[in-house]
XYZ file of C-alpha atoms in Angstrom:
724
model
C 93.645 2.584 168.933
C 92.270 4.243 172.050
C 89.123 2.554 173.296
C 86.090 4.588 174.248
C 83.007 3.963 176.316
C 79.823 2.883 174.516
C 78.299 5.875 172.792
C 75.114 7.407 174.064
C 72.269 6.959 171.565
C 71.188 10.537 172.273
C 74.582 11.752 171.141
C 75.078 9.752 168.000
C 72.005 8.093 166.512
C 70.803 9.276 163.103
C 67.917 11.525 163.949
C 65.449 12.824 164.609
C 66.518 11.661 168.052
C 64.100 11.350 170.892
C 63.848 14.301 173.248
C 61.394 15.531 175.877
C 59.758 17.749 173.266
C 59.191 14.912 170.809
C 61.205 14.032 167.715
C 63.253 17.214 167.796
C 67.033 17.028 167.633
C 68.727 19.715 169.740
C 71.645 21.248 167.850
C 73.306 24.574 167.018
C 73.285 27.034 164.149
C 76.053 26.436 161.568
C 76.987 30.084 161.187
C 78.554 32.556 163.654
C 80.358 32.038 166.960
C 77.236 32.574 169.051
C 76.382 28.993 168.080
C 72.730 29.702 168.851
C 70.750 26.757 170.133
C 68.055 25.450 167.815
C 66.079 22.289 167.219
C 65.499 20.356 164.008
C 62.150 18.653 163.509
C 60.580 16.732 160.692
C 58.681 19.251 158.599
C 55.305 17.532 158.925
C 55.641 17.187 162.700
C 56.550 20.847 163.012
C 53.363 21.804 161.234
C 55.167 23.349 158.302
C 55.606 22.508 154.678
C 58.276 20.204 153.353
C 61.662 21.637 154.365
C 65.046 20.947 152.835
C 65.991 17.349 153.682
C 62.573 17.124 155.322
C 63.468 19.201 158.394
C 62.653 22.658 159.695
C 64.155 24.771 162.445
C 62.260 25.096 165.711
C 63.086 27.291 168.685
C 65.146 26.001 171.582
C 64.448 28.511 174.382
C 66.407 26.565 176.992
C 69.803 27.336 175.440
C 71.169 30.272 177.468
C 73.054 32.185 174.777
C 70.150 33.022 172.456
C 67.111 31.887 174.453
C 65.457 30.594 171.288
C 66.009 33.719 169.177
C 67.477 33.208 165.702
C 68.448 35.469 162.826
C 67.407 34.850 159.224
C 70.542 32.847 158.503
C 69.802 30.442 161.330
C 66.120 30.080 160.419
C 66.940 29.251 156.800
C 69.984 27.055 157.475
C 68.253 23.816 156.323
C 67.975 25.267 152.814
C 71.647 24.439 152.191
C 70.943 20.788 153.012
C 69.007 20.583 149.767
C 70.565 18.513 146.998
C 69.595 21.293 144.608
C 72.222 23.676 145.986
C 74.993 21.475 147.368
C 77.482 18.918 146.132
C 76.220 15.327 146.087
C 79.141 13.449 144.559
C 82.901 13.792 143.935
C 84.207 15.692 140.930
C 87.540 15.245 139.172
C 89.053 17.359 136.446
C 89.143 15.536 133.141
C 92.542 15.261 131.475
C 90.710 15.406 128.132
C 88.203 18.241 128.470
C 89.759 20.107 131.390
C 86.334 20.252 133.048
C 85.203 18.942 136.420
C 83.287 15.720 135.880
C 81.490 13.276 138.218
C 83.576 10.445 139.639
C 83.358 7.720 142.260
C 84.795 8.116 145.735
C 87.583 5.595 145.262
C 88.815 7.316 142.118
C 88.593 10.735 143.757
C 90.492 9.718 146.892
C 93.085 7.887 144.786
C 93.632 11.066 142.771
C 94.094 13.182 145.905
C 96.450 10.719 147.581
C 98.457 10.373 144.377
C 98.697 14.148 143.909
C 99.973 14.688 147.451
C 102.339 11.703 147.310
C 103.885 12.792 143.998
C 104.451 16.303 145.312
C 106.072 15.054 148.506
C 108.318 12.642 146.596
C 109.429 15.268 144.104
C 109.810 18.348 146.298
C 109.668 17.290 149.955
C 106.977 17.324 152.621
C 106.737 21.117 152.882
C 105.687 21.323 149.238
C 102.321 19.959 150.424
C 100.055 22.611 151.923
C 96.934 22.240 154.053
C 94.383 25.014 154.550
C 91.508 24.648 157.005
C 88.517 26.635 158.174
C 87.060 28.241 161.277
C 83.779 26.440 160.665
C 85.224 22.938 161.063
C 84.236 21.109 164.231
C 86.868 20.507 166.908
C 87.147 16.905 165.760
C 87.794 17.912 162.152
C 90.280 20.657 163.058
C 92.156 18.242 165.316
C 92.268 15.507 162.675
C 93.323 17.929 159.936
C 96.272 19.183 161.996
C 97.273 15.640 162.836
C 96.994 14.596 159.178
C 99.238 17.447 158.052
C 101.956 16.767 160.611
C 101.858 12.965 160.875
C 100.790 11.763 157.422
C 102.211 14.489 155.197
C 104.955 15.624 157.587
C 104.403 19.209 156.461
C 104.712 22.413 158.428
C 102.611 24.232 155.832
C 99.201 24.297 157.509
C 97.061 27.222 158.556
C 93.395 28.222 158.347
C 91.066 31.088 157.550
C 90.554 31.808 161.245
C 93.861 33.664 160.969
C 91.755 36.315 159.216
C 89.253 36.423 162.089
C 90.584 37.226 165.572
C 94.264 36.325 165.543
C 95.250 39.837 166.648
C 92.981 39.636 169.687
C 94.334 36.157 170.408
C 97.916 37.409 170.280
C 97.177 40.435 172.451
C 95.204 38.384 174.970
C 97.962 35.795 175.254
C 100.556 38.537 175.629
C 98.628 40.260 178.421
C 96.842 37.419 180.221
C 98.743 34.271 179.215
C 95.653 32.768 177.588
C 93.400 33.389 174.606
C 89.716 32.779 175.075
C 87.423 35.153 173.202
C 85.280 36.042 176.218
C 86.715 35.289 179.663
C 83.177 35.520 181.045
C 79.707 34.425 179.881
C 77.972 36.699 177.410
C 75.199 37.224 179.967
C 77.618 39.309 182.072
C 77.559 41.983 179.360
C 73.967 42.882 180.201
C 74.899 43.518 183.835
C 77.995 45.679 183.447
C 77.906 49.417 184.063
C 79.723 50.688 180.981
C 80.515 48.845 177.772
C 82.844 50.107 175.033
C 82.125 48.084 171.885
C 84.927 48.575 169.361
C 84.494 47.747 165.682
C 81.493 45.440 165.994
C 78.093 45.644 164.344
C 76.302 43.012 166.426
C 72.899 43.994 165.043
C 73.908 42.588 161.641
C 76.666 40.079 162.384
C 75.178 38.430 165.516
C 71.586 39.690 165.784
C 70.498 37.460 168.697
C 73.283 38.994 170.810
C 71.788 42.458 170.456
C 69.469 41.637 173.342
C 72.415 41.864 175.735
C 72.999 45.469 174.701
C 69.302 46.217 175.091
C 69.302 44.677 178.562
C 72.458 46.600 179.444
C 70.710 49.883 178.757
C 67.519 48.781 180.500
C 69.648 48.030 183.564
C 70.999 51.581 183.537
C 74.334 50.841 181.910
C 76.103 52.951 179.309
C 76.769 51.689 175.778
C 79.603 53.308 173.825
C 80.159 52.173 170.234
C 83.339 52.867 168.271
C 82.804 52.528 164.512
C 83.464 54.749 161.473
C 79.907 53.953 160.349
C 76.681 54.705 162.152
C 75.514 51.109 162.003
C 72.333 49.614 163.404
C 74.375 48.819 166.498
C 75.765 52.335 166.787
C 72.216 53.676 166.663
C 71.584 51.925 169.992
C 74.535 53.633 171.691
C 74.521 56.365 174.313
C 77.729 57.608 172.686
C 78.958 56.835 169.174
C 82.577 57.587 168.299
C 83.366 57.537 164.558
C 87.152 57.482 164.191
C 88.918 57.349 160.877
C 89.596 53.679 159.995
C 93.018 52.588 161.189
C 93.200 55.003 164.121
C 91.695 52.837 166.883
C 95.152 52.483 168.449
C 95.499 56.232 168.906
C 91.948 56.413 170.262
C 92.587 53.806 172.983
C 95.860 55.479 173.947
C 94.159 58.857 174.139
C 91.500 57.461 176.473
C 94.161 55.931 178.727
C 95.994 59.287 178.771
C 92.819 60.987 179.988
C 92.103 58.313 182.616
C 95.611 58.793 184.011
C 95.428 62.598 183.873
C 92.081 62.677 185.655
C 93.024 60.198 188.399
C 90.893 57.312 187.159
C 93.458 54.517 187.526
C 93.154 51.769 190.131
C 96.583 51.917 191.752
C 95.958 49.051 194.177
C 94.914 46.707 191.367
C 97.854 47.807 189.217
C 100.281 47.144 192.062
C 98.835 43.783 193.124
C 97.736 42.199 189.852
C 99.870 43.606 187.006
C 103.380 44.313 185.841
C 104.844 46.718 183.263
C 102.632 49.706 184.119
C 105.257 52.439 184.128
C 106.355 51.769 180.547
C 102.774 51.498 179.268
C 101.795 54.647 181.148
C 104.673 56.611 179.623
C 103.709 55.468 176.125
C 100.089 56.488 176.624
C 100.941 59.912 178.025
C 102.500 60.833 174.674
C 98.992 60.749 173.175
C 97.390 63.923 174.477
C 93.748 64.648 173.569
C 94.279 67.262 170.870
C 96.855 65.058 169.139
C 94.441 62.121 169.212
C 91.637 64.296 167.822
C 93.833 65.256 164.854
C 94.583 61.575 164.140
C 91.141 60.063 164.709
C 88.716 62.891 164.009
C 86.998 62.227 167.359
C 86.424 65.549 169.195
C 88.181 66.058 172.522
C 84.899 66.530 174.472
C 83.786 63.082 173.307
C 87.107 61.594 174.375
C 86.771 63.144 177.816
C 83.181 61.946 178.202
C 84.082 58.365 177.312
C 87.108 58.324 179.628
C 85.027 59.689 182.505
C 82.144 57.254 182.064
C 84.426 54.241 181.736
C 86.568 55.128 184.752
C 83.648 56.090 186.988
C 81.541 52.964 186.377
C 81.622 50.359 189.142
C 81.771 47.632 186.474
C 83.046 48.171 182.933
C 84.066 46.183 179.859
C 85.724 46.593 176.485
C 84.732 44.204 173.695
C 86.599 44.292 170.372
C 85.786 42.704 167.026
C 87.180 42.773 163.522
C 87.342 46.590 163.266
C 90.447 47.119 165.422
C 91.773 43.594 164.898
C 91.972 43.294 161.092
C 94.821 45.757 160.849
C 98.564 45.453 160.386
C 98.830 46.857 163.914
C 95.892 44.877 165.278
C 97.792 43.198 168.124
C 99.031 46.532 169.472
C 95.589 48.087 168.961
C 93.880 45.395 171.019
C 96.739 45.652 173.502
C 95.988 49.341 173.987
C 92.354 48.559 174.831
C 93.534 45.854 177.247
C 95.858 48.399 178.880
C 92.865 50.688 179.416
C 91.029 47.828 181.132
C 94.013 46.896 183.296
C 94.692 50.486 184.336
C 91.134 50.806 185.616
C 91.217 47.436 187.408
C 88.696 45.556 185.274
C 89.982 42.089 184.200
C 89.284 39.346 186.718
C 86.628 41.343 188.545
C 82.890 40.651 188.414
C 80.999 41.980 185.388
C 84.159 43.635 184.067
C 87.143 43.068 181.829
C 88.240 42.723 178.226
C 86.802 40.317 175.665
C 86.814 39.608 171.947
C 83.749 38.747 169.890
C 84.872 35.735 167.855
C 83.399 35.655 164.354
C 83.339 32.217 162.723
C 81.222 29.343 164.002
C 84.152 27.473 165.546
C 86.723 30.230 165.328
C 87.599 29.616 168.977
C 87.895 25.832 168.990
C 89.254 25.777 165.459
C 92.521 27.353 166.512
C 92.869 25.482 169.801
C 93.496 22.021 168.474
C 96.120 22.104 165.783
C 95.155 23.553 162.402
C 96.979 26.809 163.135
C 100.541 27.019 161.813
C 102.225 27.348 165.211
C 100.012 25.331 167.540
C 99.351 21.797 168.700
C 96.133 20.536 170.344
C 95.214 22.112 173.663
C 96.619 25.447 172.521
C 100.127 24.093 173.011
C 103.015 25.836 171.278
C 104.637 23.861 168.509
C 108.032 25.169 169.606
C 107.677 23.861 173.197
C 109.591 20.560 173.604
C 107.287 19.399 176.419
C 104.207 20.121 174.306
C 105.663 18.239 171.347
C 106.495 15.269 173.555
C 103.003 15.132 175.074
C 101.132 15.304 171.764
C 103.576 12.960 170.036
C 102.933 10.465 172.827
C 99.198 10.601 172.190
C 99.787 10.226 168.458
C 102.321 7.427 168.872
C 105.099 9.169 166.930
C 108.590 10.455 167.665
C 108.476 14.102 168.812
C 111.390 14.862 166.482
C 109.266 13.763 163.531
C 106.822 16.633 164.050
C 107.594 19.613 161.801
C 108.065 23.093 163.226
C 105.834 26.142 162.692
C 104.842 26.948 159.127
C 103.587 29.986 157.250
C 100.560 31.982 158.340
C 97.411 31.920 156.197
C 98.148 34.718 153.731
C 101.832 33.810 153.516
C 100.846 30.227 152.747
C 98.423 31.325 150.036
C 101.058 33.649 148.590
C 103.530 30.735 148.411
C 101.206 28.529 146.336
C 102.761 27.521 143.059
C 106.175 28.445 144.429
C 107.510 26.474 147.383
C 104.079 24.928 147.947
C 103.068 22.822 144.943
C 99.927 21.009 146.158
C 97.140 22.036 148.494
C 94.441 20.189 150.434
C 91.766 22.712 151.386
C 88.839 22.080 153.736
C 85.980 24.452 154.504
C 87.328 27.733 153.144
C 86.885 29.915 150.081
C 89.995 32.138 149.849
C 89.277 33.166 146.251
C 86.632 35.451 147.782
C 87.713 35.840 151.410
C 91.482 36.394 151.257
C 93.068 39.843 150.954
C 94.390 40.782 147.518
C 91.991 38.108 146.327
C 92.770 38.278 142.600
C 96.423 37.591 143.364
C 95.470 34.678 145.622
C 93.304 33.281 142.837
C 96.287 33.373 140.467
C 98.472 31.618 143.038
C 95.847 28.878 143.438
C 95.650 28.449 139.669
C 99.439 27.990 139.557
C 99.375 24.918 141.826
C 100.375 21.527 140.469
C 97.463 19.999 142.352
C 94.467 21.279 144.344
C 91.923 19.208 146.281
C 88.948 20.887 147.962
C 86.542 19.336 150.463
C 83.398 21.438 150.806
C 79.635 21.402 151.054
C 79.071 23.514 147.927
C 80.957 24.199 144.722
C 82.553 27.413 145.940
C 84.591 29.756 143.760
C 87.742 28.073 145.088
C 86.371 24.560 144.531
C 85.702 25.441 140.903
C 89.491 25.664 140.418
C 90.259 22.264 141.980
C 91.571 19.096 140.392
C 89.398 17.074 142.778
C 86.320 18.221 144.706
C 85.134 16.094 147.626
C 81.543 16.644 148.816
C 81.319 16.512 152.608
C 78.639 16.459 155.263
C 77.453 19.573 157.032
C 76.169 20.594 160.442
C 72.818 18.736 160.509
C 74.268 15.560 158.980
C 77.018 14.899 161.505
C 77.753 14.901 165.209
C 80.632 16.963 166.563
C 81.682 19.613 169.040
C 82.228 23.326 168.576
C 83.420 26.008 170.988
C 81.538 29.278 170.948
C 82.783 32.800 171.586
C 82.509 32.336 175.367
C 84.708 29.220 175.422
C 81.581 27.093 175.882
C 82.102 23.614 174.357
C 78.880 22.429 172.699
C 77.624 19.273 171.026
C 76.035 19.484 167.604
C 73.983 16.367 166.900
C 73.231 14.554 163.695
C 69.606 15.105 162.703
C 69.380 13.819 159.117
C 71.242 11.452 156.829
C 73.459 13.028 154.175
C 72.901 12.275 150.484
C 74.308 8.928 149.372
C 77.271 10.457 147.544
C 78.495 12.542 150.491
C 81.044 11.587 153.167
C 82.276 13.321 156.313
C 85.599 15.160 156.481
C 86.726 12.525 158.999
C 86.027 9.811 156.427
C 87.979 11.806 153.842
C 91.012 12.105 156.123
C 90.778 8.422 157.059
C 90.669 7.420 153.406
C 93.619 9.621 152.484
C 95.682 8.548 155.494
C 95.099 4.877 154.657
C 96.245 5.429 151.080
C 99.353 7.260 152.305
C 100.465 4.497 154.640
C 98.678 5.378 157.892
C 95.879 2.860 158.227
C 95.388 3.563 161.930
C 95.069 6.764 163.917
C 92.339 8.502 161.908
C 88.944 7.304 163.188
C 85.780 8.212 161.337
C 83.558 8.354 164.442
C 83.515 11.887 165.928
C 83.302 10.684 169.538
C 86.374 8.502 169.094
C 88.278 11.490 167.720
C 87.081 13.631 170.633
C 88.311 11.066 173.151
C 91.777 11.356 171.623
C 91.499 15.143 171.561
C 90.749 15.074 175.293
C 94.014 13.230 175.949
C 95.985 15.483 173.615
C 94.634 18.644 175.272
C 95.094 17.398 178.861
C 97.284 19.791 180.806
C 97.317 22.348 178.012
C 96.009 25.889 178.082
C 92.781 24.786 176.386
C 92.233 21.677 178.497
C 89.181 19.669 177.389
C 90.096 16.475 179.240
C 87.197 16.791 181.695
C 84.625 17.107 178.905
C 82.990 14.101 177.255
C 80.137 13.496 174.853
C 78.200 11.919 177.678
C 78.627 15.001 179.825
C 77.607 17.310 176.981
C 74.421 15.287 176.560
C 73.682 15.208 180.280
C 74.098 18.973 180.749
C 70.922 19.479 178.659
C 72.883 21.245 175.955
C 74.207 24.201 177.954
C 77.817 23.191 177.243
C 80.945 23.206 179.405
C 83.438 26.067 179.585
C 87.118 25.264 179.124
C 89.568 24.924 180.759
C 88.010 21.797 182.218
C 90.707 19.395 183.459
C 89.932 15.732 183.883
C 89.416 14.181 187.297
C 92.442 11.909 187.020
C 92.184 8.774 189.155
C 89.484 10.214 191.400
C 86.266 9.509 189.497
C 84.288 11.265 192.229
C 85.634 14.657 191.199
C 84.280 16.361 188.104
C 85.618 19.787 187.209
C 82.724 22.211 186.732
C 84.366 24.069 183.876
C 85.525 27.688 184.028
C 82.897 30.253 182.987
C 84.971 33.154 184.362
C 88.725 33.406 184.025
C 91.244 35.427 186.068
C 89.258 35.604 189.313
C 92.301 34.679 191.425
C 95.205 34.948 189.004
C 96.075 35.357 185.359
C 97.425 32.492 183.248
C 100.996 33.786 183.349
C 103.871 32.187 185.245
C 103.640 34.666 188.121
C 99.862 35.114 187.909
C 100.156 38.797 186.978
C 98.733 40.480 183.883
C 101.196 42.229 181.564
C 100.887 45.813 180.449
C 102.545 46.136 177.025
C 103.703 49.615 175.966
C 102.358 50.528 172.518
C 102.332 53.704 170.445
C 100.270 54.858 167.491
C 101.638 54.293 163.999
C 100.175 54.853 160.561
C 98.370 52.187 158.605
C 100.342 50.258 156.006
C 98.731 52.306 153.243
C 97.715 55.905 153.859
C 95.612 57.989 151.483
C 97.234 60.392 149.008
C 96.249 62.523 146.022
C 95.883 59.479 143.762
C 93.949 57.336 146.249
C 92.298 59.881 148.566
C 89.588 57.772 150.248
C 89.791 55.056 152.919
C 88.055 51.748 152.186
C 86.879 49.554 155.036
C 85.099 46.220 154.632
C 82.649 44.115 156.609
C 79.467 42.061 156.587
C 75.743 42.590 156.073
C 72.833 40.993 157.888
C 71.660 38.468 155.306
C 75.031 37.095 154.142
C 77.876 35.277 155.875
C 81.621 35.263 155.200
C 82.401 34.536 151.522
C 78.685 33.908 150.908
C 79.366 30.452 149.469
C 76.389 29.043 151.381
C 74.144 32.026 152.114
C 74.150 33.149 148.470
C 72.402 29.847 147.705
C 69.456 30.605 150.017
C 66.688 32.420 148.146
C 65.363 34.363 151.140
C 68.815 35.637 152.100
C 69.764 36.450 148.529
C 66.581 38.473 148.111
C 67.470 40.498 151.209
C 71.065 41.117 150.091
C 71.304 40.338 146.377
C 74.662 41.861 145.556
C 77.625 44.066 146.425
C 77.584 47.828 146.898
C 79.719 50.648 148.224
C 78.527 53.060 150.902
C 79.383 56.672 150.055
C 78.755 59.811 152.103
C 76.553 62.438 150.364
C 79.409 64.986 150.317
C 81.743 62.554 148.587
C 78.951 61.488 146.200
C 78.250 65.131 145.304
C 81.917 65.778 144.638
C 81.994 62.788 142.268
C 78.539 63.630 140.819
C 77.347 60.126 141.739
C 73.691 59.446 142.508
C 72.316 56.749 144.798
C 72.189 53.454 142.904
C 74.559 54.604 140.168
C 77.352 52.197 139.289
C 80.839 53.338 140.293
C 84.337 51.905 140.110
C 86.331 51.534 143.321
C 90.040 51.346 142.557
C 93.028 50.486 144.748
C 96.640 49.725 143.910
C 95.671 46.051 143.682
C 92.560 46.083 141.556
C 89.263 47.572 140.459
C 85.673 46.598 141.269
C 82.435 47.981 139.853
C 79.398 48.196 142.152
C 76.323 50.372 142.776
C 76.774 53.315 145.112
C 74.655 53.462 148.241
C 74.637 57.109 149.311
C 74.224 57.435 153.065
C 75.118 59.889 155.820
C 75.878 56.973 158.165
C 79.526 56.846 157.074
C 82.395 59.331 157.385
C 82.904 61.610 154.340
C 86.506 60.388 153.947
C 85.570 56.693 154.077
C 83.698 54.145 151.958
C 82.442 50.731 153.023
C 82.018 47.493 151.054
C 80.760 44.073 152.172
C 82.950 41.176 151.029
C 80.448 38.351 150.411
C 80.419 38.341 146.594
C 82.761 37.153 143.826
C 83.126 38.579 140.351
C 83.157 42.274 139.476
C 82.101 43.225 143.021
C 84.719 41.183 144.883
C 85.742 43.625 147.620
C 88.854 41.720 148.623
C 90.331 42.391 145.202
C 91.107 45.793 146.696
C 92.275 45.015 150.217
C 95.856 45.230 151.433
C 97.805 42.083 152.427
C 100.117 43.897 154.877
C 100.488 41.680 157.952
C 100.566 42.361 161.664
C 104.099 41.451 162.813
C 102.821 39.346 165.724
C 99.487 37.837 164.675
C 100.090 37.828 160.897
C 96.613 39.295 160.443
C 96.139 41.046 157.077
C 94.987 44.664 156.974
C 91.419 44.114 155.737
C 89.979 47.197 157.407
C 92.141 49.937 155.882
C 93.333 50.636 152.373
C 93.510 53.656 150.088
C 91.131 53.835 147.115
C 89.632 56.262 144.648
C 86.126 56.275 143.208
C 85.409 56.786 139.524
C 82.217 57.109 137.570
C 81.851 53.815 135.738
């Protein structure tokens, strides 16, 4: 087992740990990819009442990303630490009653190990599936991928981050040779000259980040928001474009057409720093303004104004989020926006370029270190013999023993009960979050065996044969990587309940029972030391980052790639806040234009289903809502599902505000109150996806997959509305 240096008490002691501000433990919010800095203090010392687990959140102004600001989810995060709302002991399904009943840890782990072992013996290793989550720390994601490939020997592992920004990752890798959500610090956004924000409602999904848009405008910059809804974010914009959902690809191509036609390209940059321009240019020129207006509904004068402002600005950026990415053509759509940036000479220049706003808390790091179906730690490709040899050497196994790439997330879920007989699931709730959710629920029910490790008894956990209660953010130490590629250290602040163990302890216990007594440490820092070696030399190189360094940097984090110093201990890599300054991460150092053309969505409207449904989030809830729905303050602010309907569509259906309606697609039917608002297009309705039951939005959504990223088409499907 790899030895590590003595652990710093500041990094690992049960807290509150000592700090200059008193007994406050510096840590990070458990929710979105901003990973806002916060502190946890004993409730009495903070001057407040008794908080959940005896702690309350205090501001941490020194952390650069949020400067102390927090949204309601962050402020109330300790509420989920309460034993009243979370799991505090293992549950196993009784063979007599069929109900989940309390059990001891040894019995629960024995049941899981036996279920996986029996499946593997009867059907082969690939009959065992593993499904992870974008909220797992880097240490957990790394260990889960290693467990799947070394202990189970299965290729069938993926995670819910596939549903987050996989299209942007694929497009970024294709163009730049690397996928890091933002290739520059978030602070650069406030200093650019023109920002096009595509399919993001920062005001509700990442409220502390809204300050960067405010500062951008105060500095004289232009904010352009692309969204079919006039969201709280769009209300801040100088220009708001409201295209029909699923037409973002045509919109980006139309803007590039106009930039070319009006002489706005940077020919020197194109010649010196890119390749493939002629083909991409020809593809874009087929998308003339009037044609794009017919597809998108965005008037030609608006298109011209956006193209002019973007091309004329000294510094300019495009940031995309789930809107353009969660489509069956998401990779090409993001690629079109990247082409616009490359044609105007933005990537790799100060205060300019393309970036993606990662969604989940560790959506970035979660896919870098091995829980994605086609990747090994360090963002290495599973199909690369050199990558397999390097990681196998760290793991102490034969490279030929490592399985090849497996199914993507939805394809894996769709295979449950068929080729995949058993599933180990950690930190995800696909019964609510997956597309075609009712079908996914049926596939999960058809499994021979299901084990779920989670903080709460989610809708998916309720279907399990064994439920393992695990620690959460404030009860464990571990690293996460935020949307900027900034590696951060979360620190343990409180002890978990007696009946709760960490995910690392779960994997250690299962590995031991399945014949691998070594190689699965339970201490996060020991896992991270191995991760450093496994990532060394890879695209996402963490080898120069250590727990000690993350403590010493006063919590600001270190940007990857950060190679180790090798034999020269005097050299310490500073990390890489800004990528592409000198070259791109391709073999020849040049960025790739990729020619793309508009194509229809997988499911267009017709006379039977004449309205487009798009989905998203609301301010007070997060993802499947499994945790936020258990927080009274958040539930009061957003108590249940709804559908946004334009007044013209509501009048045609004779539906009043607040009246219950049925939303029907080819995959299912949900019944929710109508919220009549002029902030949405008349041909479009919007539903948030945080709730189960009769209002489960993902019952309706389409599972069509992007051919490159395997992202499902969450953002576009055809529906009809009926009076309920």
